[in-house]
Coordinates of C-alpha atoms and ligand atoms in Angstrom, one line a residue:
M1 CA -0.1 0.0 -0.1
A2 CA 1.3 3.4 -0.8
K3 CA 2.5 5.6 2.2
T4 CA 0.4 8.4 2.7
S5 CA 2.6 11.4 3.4
T6 CA 1.9 14.9 4.8
I7 CA 0.3 17.3 2.4
F8 CA 0.0 21.1 2.4
S9 CA -3.2 23.0 2.0
C10 CA -4.2 26.6 1.2
M11 CA -6.3 27.9 4.3
K12 CA -8.0 30.2 1.8
C13 CA -8.9 28.2 -1.4
G14 CA -8.2 24.7 -0.1
A15 CA -5.8 23.9 -2.9
T16 CA -3.3 21.1 -1.9
H17 CA 0.4 21.3 -2.5
K18 CA 3.3 18.9 -2.3
K19 CA 5.5 21.2 -0.4
W20 CA 5.2 24.3 1.7
A21 CA 5.3 27.6 -0.1
G22 CA 5.0 31.3 0.9
R23 CA 2.2 32.0 -1.6
C24 CA -0.5 29.7 -2.9
D25 CA -0.3 29.2 -6.6
A26 CA -3.8 28.5 -6.9
C27 CA -5.2 31.7 -5.4
G28 CA -2.4 33.9 -5.1
E29 CA -2.9 34.5 -1.4
W30 CA 0.3 34.8 0.8
N31 CA 1.1 32.8 4.1
S32 CA -1.9 30.7 3.7
I33 CA -0.4 27.4 3.4
A34 CA -0.2 25.1 6.2
E35 CA 0.7 21.5 6.9
E36 CA -2.1 19.0 7.1
A37 CA -2.2 15.3 8.2
P38 CA -3.7 13.2 5.5
L39 CA -7.3 12.4 5.9
A40 CA -7.7 9.2 7.7
A41 CA -10.9 7.0 7.7
G42 CA -13.9 8.7 9.2
P43 CA -16.7 7.1 11.3
S44 CA -18.7 7.1 8.2
G45 CA -16.3 4.9 6.1
K46 CA -13.1 2.7 6.0
T47 CA -10.3 3.8 3.6
L48 CA -10.6 1.7 0.4
G49 CA -8.5 -1.4 -0.5
G50 CA -9.2 -5.0 0.3
A51 CA -12.8 -5.2 1.2
K52 CA -15.4 -5.2 -1.4
G53 CA -18.3 -2.8 -1.4
R54 CA -22.0 -3.5 -1.9
K55 CA -23.8 -2.9 -5.2
V56 CA -25.9 0.3 -5.2
A57 CA -29.5 0.6 -6.6
L58 CA -29.7 2.3 -10.1
G59 CA -32.7 4.3 -11.0
D60 CA -34.1 5.9 -14.4
L61 CA -34.3 9.6 -15.1
S62 CA -38.1 9.1 -15.9
E63 CA -38.8 8.1 -12.2
I64 CA -41.3 10.7 -10.9
D65 CA -40.3 12.0 -7.3
K66 CA -42.9 14.1 -5.3
P67 CA -42.0 17.6 -5.3
L68 CA -39.8 18.2 -2.2
P69 CA -42.0 19.6 0.5
R70 CA -40.1 22.8 1.9
I71 CA -39.7 24.0 5.3
A72 CA -40.6 27.6 5.6
S73 CA -39.1 29.5 8.4
G74 CA -41.8 32.3 8.3
I75 CA -38.9 34.9 7.8
A76 CA -39.8 35.8 4.3
E77 CA -36.5 37.1 3.1
F78 CA -34.8 34.3 4.5
D79 CA -37.2 31.8 2.7
R80 CA -36.8 33.8 -0.5
V81 CA -33.3 33.3 -0.6
L82 CA -33.5 29.5 -0.2
G83 CA -36.0 29.3 -3.2
G84 CA -39.2 29.0 -0.9
G85 CA -38.1 27.7 2.1
M86 CA -35.6 24.5 3.2
V87 CA -35.7 21.5 1.5
P88 CA -35.5 18.5 4.1
A89 CA -32.1 16.6 3.9
S90 CA -30.3 19.5 2.6
A91 CA -27.1 21.0 3.8
I92 CA -26.8 24.8 3.9
L93 CA -23.8 26.9 4.3
V94 CA -24.1 30.5 5.9
G95 CA -20.9 32.2 5.4
G96 CA -19.9 35.8 6.5
D97 CA -17.6 38.0 8.2
P98 CA -17.4 37.6 12.0
G99 CA -19.7 40.0 13.7
I100 CA -22.0 40.5 10.8
G101 CA -25.1 39.0 12.3
K102 CA -24.9 35.0 11.3
S103 CA -25.6 33.7 14.6
T104 CA -28.4 36.5 15.3
M105 CA -30.2 35.6 12.1
L106 CA -29.9 31.8 12.6
L107 CA -31.1 32.0 16.1
Q108 CA -34.2 34.1 14.8
A109 CA -34.6 31.4 12.1
A110 CA -34.4 28.4 14.7
A111 CA -37.0 30.3 16.9
S112 CA -39.4 30.7 13.8
F113 CA -39.1 27.1 12.7
A114 CA -39.7 25.8 16.4
R115 CA -42.6 28.3 16.8
A116 CA -44.0 26.8 13.5
G117 CA -44.0 23.3 15.3
K118 CA -40.5 22.0 13.9
K119 CA -38.0 20.6 16.0
A120 CA -35.0 22.9 15.9
I121 CA -31.7 22.3 17.5
Y122 CA -29.0 25.1 17.5
V123 CA -25.4 23.8 18.6
S124 CA -23.0 26.6 19.2
G125 CA -19.4 25.8 19.5
E126 CA -18.7 29.7 20.2
E127 CA -21.0 30.8 22.7
A128 CA -22.0 29.4 26.3
P129 CA -26.0 28.5 26.7
S130 CA -26.3 31.5 29.0
Q131 CA -24.8 33.9 26.4
I132 CA -27.3 32.4 23.7
R133 CA -30.2 32.6 26.2
M134 CA -29.3 36.4 26.9
R135 CA -29.4 37.0 23.2
A136 CA -32.5 35.2 22.8
Q137 CA -34.2 37.4 25.6
R138 CA -33.2 40.5 23.9
L139 CA -34.5 39.1 20.6
G140 CA -37.6 38.5 22.2
L141 CA -37.3 34.9 21.5
S142 CA -37.0 33.3 25.0
D143 CA -40.2 31.4 24.7
A144 CA -39.6 29.4 21.4
P145 CA -38.9 25.7 22.0
V146 CA -35.5 25.9 20.3
K147 CA -33.1 23.2 22.1
L148 CA -29.8 24.5 22.6
A149 CA -26.2 22.9 23.0
A150 CA -22.8 24.2 23.5
E151 CA -20.5 21.7 22.3
T152 CA -17.3 21.5 19.8
N153 CA -16.9 17.6 19.7
L154 CA -18.3 16.6 16.4
R155 CA -18.9 12.9 17.5
D156 CA -21.0 13.9 20.6
V157 CA -23.0 16.4 18.2
L158 CA -23.5 13.6 15.7
T159 CA -24.7 11.1 18.3
T160 CA -27.2 13.8 19.7
L161 CA -28.5 14.8 16.5
E162 CA -28.9 11.1 15.6
E163 CA -30.9 10.4 18.8
E164 CA -32.9 13.6 18.7
R165 CA -33.7 13.4 15.0
P166 CA -34.6 17.2 14.7
D167 CA -36.1 18.7 11.4
V168 CA -33.3 21.5 11.5
A169 CA -30.0 21.5 13.0
I170 CA -27.8 24.8 13.0
I171 CA -24.1 24.1 13.6
D172 CA -22.5 27.5 14.8
S173 CA -19.7 27.4 13.4
V174 CA -17.9 24.7 11.3
Q175 CA -14.6 26.3 12.3
T176 CA -15.0 25.4 16.0
M177 CA -16.2 21.9 15.6
W178 CA -13.6 19.1 16.4
A179 CA -13.6 15.8 14.7
D180 CA -11.4 13.3 16.9
H181 CA -10.4 11.2 13.8
V182 CA -8.5 14.1 12.2
D183 CA -5.1 15.0 13.5
S184 CA -5.1 18.7 13.3
A185 CA -6.5 21.6 15.3
P186 CA -10.0 22.8 14.7
G187 CA -10.6 25.4 11.9
S188 CA -7.8 23.8 9.8
V189 CA -8.6 22.6 6.4
S190 CA -8.8 19.1 7.3
Q191 CA -11.0 19.6 10.3
V192 CA -13.4 21.9 8.4
R193 CA -13.8 19.5 5.5
A194 CA -14.2 16.6 8.0
T195 CA -17.0 18.4 9.9
A196 CA -18.9 19.5 6.8
H197 CA -18.5 16.2 5.3
E198 CA -19.8 14.3 8.4
L199 CA -22.6 16.8 8.8
T200 CA -23.8 16.7 5.2
T201 CA -23.7 13.0 5.1
F202 CA -25.7 12.9 8.4
A203 CA -28.2 15.4 6.7
K204 CA -28.7 13.1 3.5
R205 CA -29.0 10.0 5.7
R206 CA -31.3 11.1 8.2
G207 CA -33.5 13.6 6.3
V208 CA -32.3 16.5 8.6
S209 CA -31.8 20.0 7.3
V210 CA -28.5 20.9 8.4
I211 CA -27.4 24.6 8.6
L212 CA -23.6 25.4 8.8
V213 CA -22.2 28.6 9.9
G214 CA -18.7 29.4 8.3
H215 CA -16.7 32.5 9.3
V216 CA -14.9 34.4 6.3
T217 CA -11.3 35.0 7.4
K218 CA -8.9 37.4 6.1
E219 CA -6.0 36.2 8.0
G220 CA -5.8 32.9 6.8
Q221 CA -5.4 31.3 10.5
I222 CA -8.6 29.4 10.0
A223 CA -10.0 27.8 6.9
G224 CA -12.7 29.9 5.2
P225 CA -16.1 28.4 4.2
R226 CA -14.6 28.1 0.5
V227 CA -13.4 24.8 1.3
V228 CA -16.7 23.3 2.0
E229 CA -18.7 25.2 -0.6
H230 CA -18.8 22.1 -3.0
M231 CA -20.1 19.6 -0.5
V232 CA -23.2 21.5 0.3
D233 CA -26.4 22.0 -1.6
T234 CA -26.7 25.7 -0.9
V235 CA -24.3 28.3 -0.3
L236 CA -25.5 31.7 1.4
Y237 CA -23.3 34.8 2.1
F238 CA -24.3 37.4 4.7
E239 CA -22.8 40.5 3.5
G240 CA -22.9 44.4 4.6
E241 CA -20.8 46.9 5.5
R242 CA -19.9 47.1 9.4
G243 CA -20.9 50.8 9.5
H244 CA -24.3 50.3 8.0
Q245 CA -27.2 48.6 9.3
F246 CA -28.2 46.9 6.0
R247 CA -27.4 43.2 5.7
I248 CA -27.6 41.4 2.4
L249 CA -28.3 37.4 2.3
R250 CA -26.9 36.2 -1.0
A251 CA -27.6 32.9 -2.5
V252 CA -24.2 32.1 -4.4
K253 CA -25.1 28.6 -5.0
N254 CA -28.4 26.8 -4.7
R255 CA -29.1 23.2 -5.8
F256 CA -33.1 23.6 -5.1
G257 CA -33.7 27.1 -6.3
P258 CA -32.3 30.2 -8.1
A259 CA -28.9 31.7 -7.3
D260 CA -28.3 35.3 -7.1
E261 CA -31.4 35.9 -5.0
I262 CA -31.0 38.2 -2.0
G263 CA -32.8 38.9 1.1
V264 CA -32.4 42.2 2.7
F265 CA -32.3 42.9 6.5
E266 CA -31.6 45.6 8.7
M267 CA -29.8 45.2 12.0
T268 CA -31.6 46.9 14.9
G269 CA -31.5 46.7 18.6
A270 CA -33.9 43.9 18.6
G271 CA -32.3 41.7 15.9
L272 CA -32.6 41.6 12.3
Q273 CA -35.6 43.1 10.8
E274 CA -36.8 42.0 7.3
V275 CA -36.8 44.8 4.5
T276 CA -39.4 44.1 2.2
N277 CA -38.8 47.0 -0.1
P278 CA -35.2 47.5 -0.2
S279 CA -35.1 50.3 -3.0
A280 CA -36.9 52.6 -0.8
L281 CA -34.4 52.0 1.9
F282 CA -31.2 52.2 -0.4
L283 CA -32.6 55.5 -1.7
S284 CA -34.1 56.8 1.5
D285 CA -31.1 59.1 2.5
R286 CA -30.7 60.5 -0.9
E287 CA -30.6 64.3 -0.7
N288 CA -31.1 66.5 -3.7
P289 CA -29.1 65.0 -6.6
A290 CA -25.6 66.2 -6.3
P291 CA -23.2 65.9 -9.1
G292 CA -21.7 62.4 -9.2
S293 CA -24.9 60.8 -7.9
V294 CA -27.0 58.4 -10.2
V295 CA -29.7 56.1 -9.5
F296 CA -29.3 52.5 -11.0
A297 CA -32.3 50.4 -11.8
G298 CA -30.7 46.9 -10.8
M299 CA -32.0 43.3 -10.6
E300 CA -31.1 41.1 -7.8
G301 CA -32.1 37.7 -8.6
T302 CA -35.8 37.9 -9.4
R303 CA -36.3 41.4 -7.6
P304 CA -35.5 44.7 -9.0
V305 CA -33.7 46.8 -6.7
L306 CA -32.9 50.6 -7.1
V307 CA -29.4 51.8 -5.8
E308 CA -27.6 55.0 -5.8
I309 CA -24.2 54.9 -7.4
Q310 CA -21.8 57.8 -6.4
A311 CA -18.7 59.1 -7.8
L312 CA -16.2 61.6 -6.9
V313 CA -13.4 62.8 -9.2
A314 CA -10.5 64.9 -8.0
Q315 CA -7.3 66.3 -9.2
S316 CA -4.4 63.8 -8.2
T317 CA -1.0 64.7 -6.8
L318 CA 0.0 61.0 -7.2
A319 CA 2.0 59.6 -10.0
S320 CA -0.5 56.9 -10.3
P321 CA -3.8 58.4 -9.3
R322 CA -6.2 56.5 -7.1
R323 CA -9.1 54.2 -8.2
N324 CA -11.1 53.7 -5.1
V325 CA -14.1 51.3 -5.2
V326 CA -16.7 50.2 -2.8
G327 CA -19.4 47.9 -3.9
W328 CA -18.4 47.4 -7.5
D329 CA -15.8 45.7 -9.3
S330 CA -12.4 47.6 -9.6
S331 CA -11.3 46.0 -12.9
R332 CA -14.8 46.9 -14.3
L333 CA -14.3 50.4 -13.5
S334 CA -11.0 50.6 -15.1
M335 CA -12.8 49.3 -18.2
I336 CA -15.4 52.0 -18.2
L337 CA -12.7 54.7 -17.6
A338 CA -10.8 53.1 -20.7
V339 CA -13.8 53.2 -22.8
L340 CA -14.6 56.8 -21.9
E341 CA -11.1 57.8 -22.7
S342 CA -10.8 56.0 -26.0
R343 CA -14.2 56.1 -27.5
C344 CA -15.6 59.5 -26.1
G345 CA -12.2 61.5 -25.5
I346 CA -13.0 62.0 -21.9
G347 CA -9.8 61.3 -19.8
F348 CA -9.5 60.9 -16.1
G349 CA -5.7 60.4 -16.5
N350 CA -4.5 62.8 -13.8
M351 CA -7.4 62.6 -11.6
D352 CA -8.3 60.5 -8.6
V353 CA -11.5 58.5 -8.9
Y354 CA -13.7 57.3 -6.1
L355 CA -16.9 55.2 -6.7
N356 CA -19.2 54.1 -3.9
V357 CA -22.4 52.0 -4.2
A358 CA -24.5 53.6 -1.4
G359 CA -26.1 51.7 1.5
G360 CA -23.5 49.0 1.7
M361 CA -24.8 47.3 -1.3
R362 CA -22.7 45.3 -3.8
I363 CA -23.4 45.3 -7.3
S364 CA -22.3 42.7 -9.9
E365 CA -24.5 43.2 -12.8
P366 CA -22.7 44.7 -16.2
A367 CA -26.0 46.5 -16.4
A368 CA -24.6 49.0 -14.3
D369 CA -21.9 50.3 -16.6
L370 CA -24.1 52.9 -17.9
A371 CA -24.9 54.3 -14.7
V372 CA -21.2 54.3 -13.6
A373 CA -20.2 56.1 -16.5
A374 CA -23.0 58.5 -16.0
A375 CA -21.8 59.1 -12.4
L376 CA -18.2 59.6 -13.5
I377 CA -19.0 62.0 -16.1
S378 CA -21.5 64.0 -13.8
A379 CA -18.9 64.2 -11.2
R380 CA -16.2 65.2 -13.8
Q381 CA -18.4 68.0 -15.2
D382 CA -20.0 69.0 -11.8
H383 CA -23.3 68.5 -13.7
A384 CA -26.2 66.7 -11.7
I385 CA -28.3 64.5 -13.4
A386 CA -32.2 64.9 -13.6
K387 CA -33.7 64.0 -10.1
D388 CA -36.3 61.9 -11.5
A389 CA -34.0 59.7 -13.9
V390 CA -32.9 56.2 -13.5
I391 CA -30.1 54.7 -15.8
F392 CA -29.3 51.1 -16.7
G393 CA -27.2 49.5 -19.6
E394 CA -24.2 47.4 -20.3
I395 CA -21.2 49.0 -22.3
S396 CA -19.2 47.1 -24.5
L397 CA -15.4 47.7 -25.4
S398 CA -16.5 49.4 -28.5
G399 CA -18.6 51.7 -26.7
A400 CA -21.7 50.4 -27.9
L401 CA -24.6 50.0 -25.6
R402 CA -25.8 46.5 -25.1
P403 CA -29.6 45.5 -24.4
I404 CA -30.0 44.0 -21.0
S405 CA -32.7 41.8 -19.4
Q406 CA -35.7 42.4 -17.6
A407 CA -35.8 46.3 -18.6
E408 CA -39.7 46.3 -18.0
N409 CA -39.4 45.1 -14.5
R410 CA -36.7 47.7 -13.6
L411 CA -38.9 50.4 -15.1
K412 CA -41.8 49.3 -13.0
E413 CA -39.9 49.5 -9.8
A414 CA -38.6 53.0 -10.7
K415 CA -42.0 54.2 -11.4
K416 CA -43.3 53.0 -8.2
L417 CA -40.7 54.8 -6.2
G418 CA -41.4 58.0 -8.1
F419 CA -38.9 58.2 -10.9
S420 CA -40.3 59.3 -14.2
S421 CA -37.5 58.9 -16.9
A422 CA -35.0 56.4 -17.7
F423 CA -31.8 56.1 -19.9
A424 CA -31.3 53.0 -21.4
P425 CA -29.6 51.1 -24.4
S426 CA -31.8 50.8 -27.9
R427 CA -32.6 47.6 -29.4
M428 CA -34.7 46.5 -26.4
K429 CA -38.3 45.4 -26.6
L430 CA -40.1 47.8 -24.5
T431 CA -43.9 47.8 -24.0
N432 CA -43.8 51.0 -22.1
E433 CA -46.3 49.6 -19.7
S434 CA -44.7 51.3 -17.0
G435 CA -45.5 54.7 -18.2
M436 CA -41.8 55.8 -17.9
K437 CA -40.3 58.1 -20.4
V438 CA -37.3 56.3 -21.8
A439 CA -34.6 57.8 -23.8
T440 CA -32.5 55.1 -25.6
N441 CA -29.2 55.5 -27.3
N442 CA -27.0 53.1 -29.5
D443 CA -23.5 53.9 -27.9
V444 CA -22.0 55.7 -24.8
G445 CA -21.0 58.7 -26.8
D446 CA -24.6 59.4 -27.7
F447 CA -25.8 58.9 -24.2
I448 CA -23.1 61.5 -23.1
A449 CA -24.4 63.9 -25.5
A450 CA -28.0 63.6 -24.8
C451 CA -27.4 63.6 -21.0
F452 CA -24.7 66.2 -20.6
G453 CA -24.4 67.9 -24.0
A454 CA -21.0 68.8 -25.5
I455 CA -17.9 68.0 -23.1
D456 CA -14.4 69.0 -23.5
A457 CA -11.9 66.4 -23.1
Ligands
TYD501 P1 -23.6 37.8 15.4 O1 -24.8 37.4 15.1 O2 -22.9 37.5 16.7 O3 -22.5 37.9 14.4 P2 -21.6 36.6 13.7 O4 -22.4 35.2 14.4 O5 -21.9 36.7 12.3 O6 -20.3 36.6 14.3 O7 -24.0 39.6 15.6 C1 -23.1 40.4 16.3 C2 -23.3 41.8 16.2 O8 -24.9 42.2 16.0 C3 -22.9 42.5 17.3 O9 -21.8 43.5 16.8 C4 -23.9 43.1 17.8 C5 -25.0 43.2 16.8 N1 -26.4 43.0 17.3 C6 -27.3 44.1 17.1 O10 -27.0 45.1 16.6 N2 -28.5 43.9 17.7 C7 -29.0 42.6 18.2 O11 -30.2 42.5 18.4 C8 -28.1 41.7 18.1 C9 -28.4 40.2 18.7 C10 -26.7 41.8 17.7
MG502 MG1 -21.5 34.0 15.6

C-alpha cells in the first residue's frame, strides 16, 4: 500500500500542494499554506482497499419523485433566498465576516422554525448557553422551543442529532467543531472538511436539514467556508458594511432554487428585521441630486432593486492616481474609464476616482456600466443628473450599449418609487407598460451628448 505522506493545504482556497510555499499558486494568497495530516478513515467509512463494497441501486431518469416539501421559516427574506424555504435533507452553508449577524439571524430562524412546530436544535461552539439565552431574551425569542447545546466535539454532536432527529440542526460554526479522527487543530482545512462532510452525510442519511455557519477569514489562520462550498447544497453569504445597518443575504449556489437571489435585512437593537422594499431603503437618504450621484435600476435575482451610485473625481497629486471602489468591481471601473477615454475622448488620467455604491450594497451586474459612466461624467463635469431619472445598460469595449434583461421590471420599480424617466440602451423590446419616459441610445457617446451636452476632453 502506498505510504500516505503529509500534504500542504491553502487555508483560503483549499488547494493542496506537495510542499510548503509562501504563496498559494492557486489563489495567489500569501502565508496561507499550512501542513495537514492526510485524511484518515472517518466514522462514516473505511479507507478503500481489500474489502468489497455492496452494489448500489440504480434508477431511471423518468422516475417521478414527489416535489420536495419545503420547510418555511416564516422569515420571508430568508425563505426567498432559499427558493421558498428549506428542503429537508439538505445542507446549507451560511458564510460571512465575524460579527456580521450570522448567529443572530440563525437564532431568529431557529426560533421561527420551532414556533411553527418544527424541532430545531442550535449547537454553538462559540457561545455558552447562557450567552445564547441572553441574546434570545434581547430578541424576544425566549419562549421559542429551540433546543440549545454548547459543544465542539463532532462525535458527540452527531450522536445527539442521531438520537434527537430534529427537523433543522444549526451548527455555529464549522470552524469551532473538532472531529477526533482528524489529527489537526479545529479550524484547519482537514477539520473543517471532515466536519462538513460528516454533517452533510448525516443530513442526507437522516433527512435532517443542516445549516452550517462558516466565518470568512482574512488572516488565513482558520480555513474559510470556501473549502466546503462544493459539499453542501446551498451556499448563502451574509454581507454588509460594518458601518451600515443593512445586511444582505445572497445565494451564490443553490441546488434547489435560483442563485443570485437576495434577502435584505436591517440590524436593529432587537435583531434583524426584514426589509420588504429594499429600493426605498437604499434611496432613503438621498438628498437633492448632487453631481456624481446616479440611480441605477438593478435586478438582484428576481427582484428589481434601485441603488444610488456615487462618484467623486478630484485632481490627483500622485504619479498613479487613485482608483477607489466600494461595492463594485474595480477592474470593471478601469474598463469603463478606458472606454470613456478612447471612445469618447473623456480622460481621467490625472484625476483620482472614487466610486461608491450607497447603503453597503454590492453590485455585480454589467447592467450598471452605464450608470457608473454617468456618475463619473457627472462628477467630472460637476453636472447633476435629473432627479427623476434612472439609468441602466451594459457598455461594450467598442462603446456600444448592449441591451439588458428585464428592462420592464426595472422600469416598473422605478415608477413605483416616484421616478419618471430612464436612460437605456436601444434595441430593447419595451412595451412601455410602466409609463416611464425612456430615452434610448446606441452607444455611450450618444448617451453622453443626450445627457450632458458637449464635453471638452
Ligand atoms: P452575531 O450574530 O454575533 O455575528 P456573527 O455570528 O456573524 O459573528 O452579531 C453580532 C453583532 O450584531 C454585534 O456586533 C451586535 C449586533 N447586534 C445588534 O445590533 N442587535 C442585536 O439584536 C443583536 C443580537 C446583535
Ligand atoms: Mg456567531
